[in-house]
């Protein structure tokens, strides 16, 4: 059968769609972050909402991987190639991230009427995409729900207060810099490239760690090489 | 035993978890058309050996050679909580190269033989433990495997299904498949060709 990764993507999507409370939080949490900051008249309301989108997409990626933790090795044993599982999962997460980003871009542009609405929309799309990599890497490093969630909370929280010299090396630097109205407008192309490069690095690192968990042990050596065989 | 009869050949398997050696130079050979019961006390390494034979766990030493396709049923159902039985059949069927229709047809036949009853659209989370276990076993059988590695697959089965399960083991053996069943049910050992007791035999 061709395109087995599409089967994986479709079924992972159904799995997520049935998690009604998760979907509610996915929309509700960034909305609450943005609305509370905007209602208080804070300058960084858009940045706050953007970070909320990032946290939610990262958490979705984290729980999608952890939800398949016991099934993934079995699926590989049953015949899937590890990249098919990863590609299917990425496709589902990317679709979810883009839908969420489109919704919040519309809400925040309409609600805050920023000077550069294109930059705001781009920042939300980029943070959603880069957060897939963040969530996948956290899941690969700490494959347990509580520890992974705490690490993700700590990581996202850190983005707010870290000095620029350090922030430049962080995956959320590009999207958050785009929403920072206290600084002069930055080069969007460079910031976009930064976010995409971070996404690629994060996904590759997460994929490599995850692959070590799900790969099958190598086939046995040829008969002549087997111990106890003439 | 001729070389061609061998479906599963594990030699010199060693597995350690930190300082604790679970398996120390274990050998296991199973022929086509043979049903082997793998027994042993708790912690003797039965599940570990089965996972190594299924190639989902890496041994510290030793080699596993399998002839043909392997069907592996882990002790704990490894399924997605929020997918239905049909969705699992489609997912595992695709792994075996089956179309969705083929996977559903074959899967329903397997599920019927195990007495699986659930309303269509019921997700795994809402199935009873025994029903979930039937699905866990059915997806291992989807690809018509030559070697079946079953880790206490009958947990939660009602008595009738439990009896049917051992009849199915006899059928699979008759169909020239190699079957390894991890079991504590000593009363059923007569249904197998050979008993391998870890610790005693290894």
Coordinates of C-alpha atoms in Angstrom, one line a residue, chain A residues 1 4 7-8 11-12 14-15 18-19 64 67-75 77-80 85 89 213 215-224 226-227 229, chain B residues 3 9 11 29 54-59 63-65 69-74 78-80 82-84 87 90-92 94-100 123 136 139-140:
Chain A
X1 CA 0.0 0.0 0.0
X4 CA 0.9 4.6 4.6
X7 CA -3.1 6.6 7.0
X8 CA -1.1 7.4 10.1
X11 CA -5.9 8.3 12.3
X12 CA -3.7 10.5 14.5
X14 CA -9.1 11.4 14.6
X15 CA -7.4 10.5 17.9
X18 CA -11.9 13.0 19.9
X19 CA -10.0 14.7 22.8
X64 CA 0.6 13.0 20.5
X67 CA 0.1 8.8 23.4
X68 CA 1.8 6.5 20.9
X69 CA 4.7 5.6 23.1
X70 CA 3.6 2.0 23.6
X71 CA 2.1 1.6 20.2
X72 CA 4.9 3.0 18.0
X73 CA 7.4 0.1 18.5
X74 CA 4.6 -2.3 17.8
X75 CA 3.6 -0.5 14.6
X77 CA 7.4 -4.3 14.3
X78 CA 4.1 -4.8 12.3
X79 CA 5.7 -3.3 9.2
X80 CA 5.8 0.5 9.3
X85 CA 5.0 7.2 11.6
X89 CA 2.4 12.6 12.9
X213 CA 13.3 4.1 20.8
X215 CA 13.8 1.0 15.6
X216 CA 13.9 -2.8 15.4
X217 CA 17.0 -4.5 16.4
X218 CA 19.1 -5.5 13.4
X219 CA 18.4 -8.7 11.7
X220 CA 20.6 -11.6 12.9
X221 CA 24.0 -12.2 11.2
X222 CA 24.0 -14.7 8.4
X223 CA 23.9 -18.3 9.4
X224 CA 27.6 -18.9 9.0
X226 CA 25.8 -17.2 14.1
X227 CA 27.2 -18.6 17.3
X229 CA 26.6 -22.8 13.9
Chain B
X3 CA 17.5 -26.4 9.3
X9 CA 16.2 -19.4 16.4
X11 CA 20.9 -18.1 20.6
X29 CA 14.4 -22.7 18.9
X54 CA 10.0 -9.8 18.2
X55 CA 13.0 -7.4 17.7
X56 CA 11.4 -4.6 19.6
X57 CA 14.0 -4.9 22.4
X58 CA 17.8 -5.1 21.8
X59 CA 19.7 -7.8 23.6
X63 CA 21.2 -13.2 18.0
X64 CA 17.7 -13.8 16.8
X65 CA 16.9 -15.3 13.4
X69 CA 6.7 -12.7 9.2
X70 CA 6.3 -12.2 12.9
X71 CA 3.1 -11.5 14.7
X72 CA 3.6 -10.1 18.2
X73 CA 1.0 -9.7 20.9
X74 CA 2.4 -7.8 23.9
X78 CA -0.5 -1.6 22.9
X79 CA -3.4 0.3 21.2
X80 CA -4.6 3.9 20.8
X82 CA -9.3 6.9 21.3
X83 CA -9.3 4.8 18.1
X84 CA -12.0 2.2 17.3
X87 CA -9.5 2.0 12.8
X90 CA -7.0 -0.3 9.1
X91 CA -3.8 1.0 10.8
X92 CA -2.2 -2.4 11.5
X94 CA -1.7 -0.9 6.3
X95 CA 1.5 -1.9 8.1
X96 CA 1.1 -5.3 6.6
X97 CA 0.4 -3.9 3.1
X98 CA -3.4 -4.6 3.2
X99 CA -5.9 -2.2 1.9
X100 CA -8.5 -0.9 4.3
X123 CA -13.2 3.5 21.1
X136 CA -4.8 -6.7 20.9
X139 CA -4.1 -7.1 15.2
X140 CA -1.2 -9.4 15.8

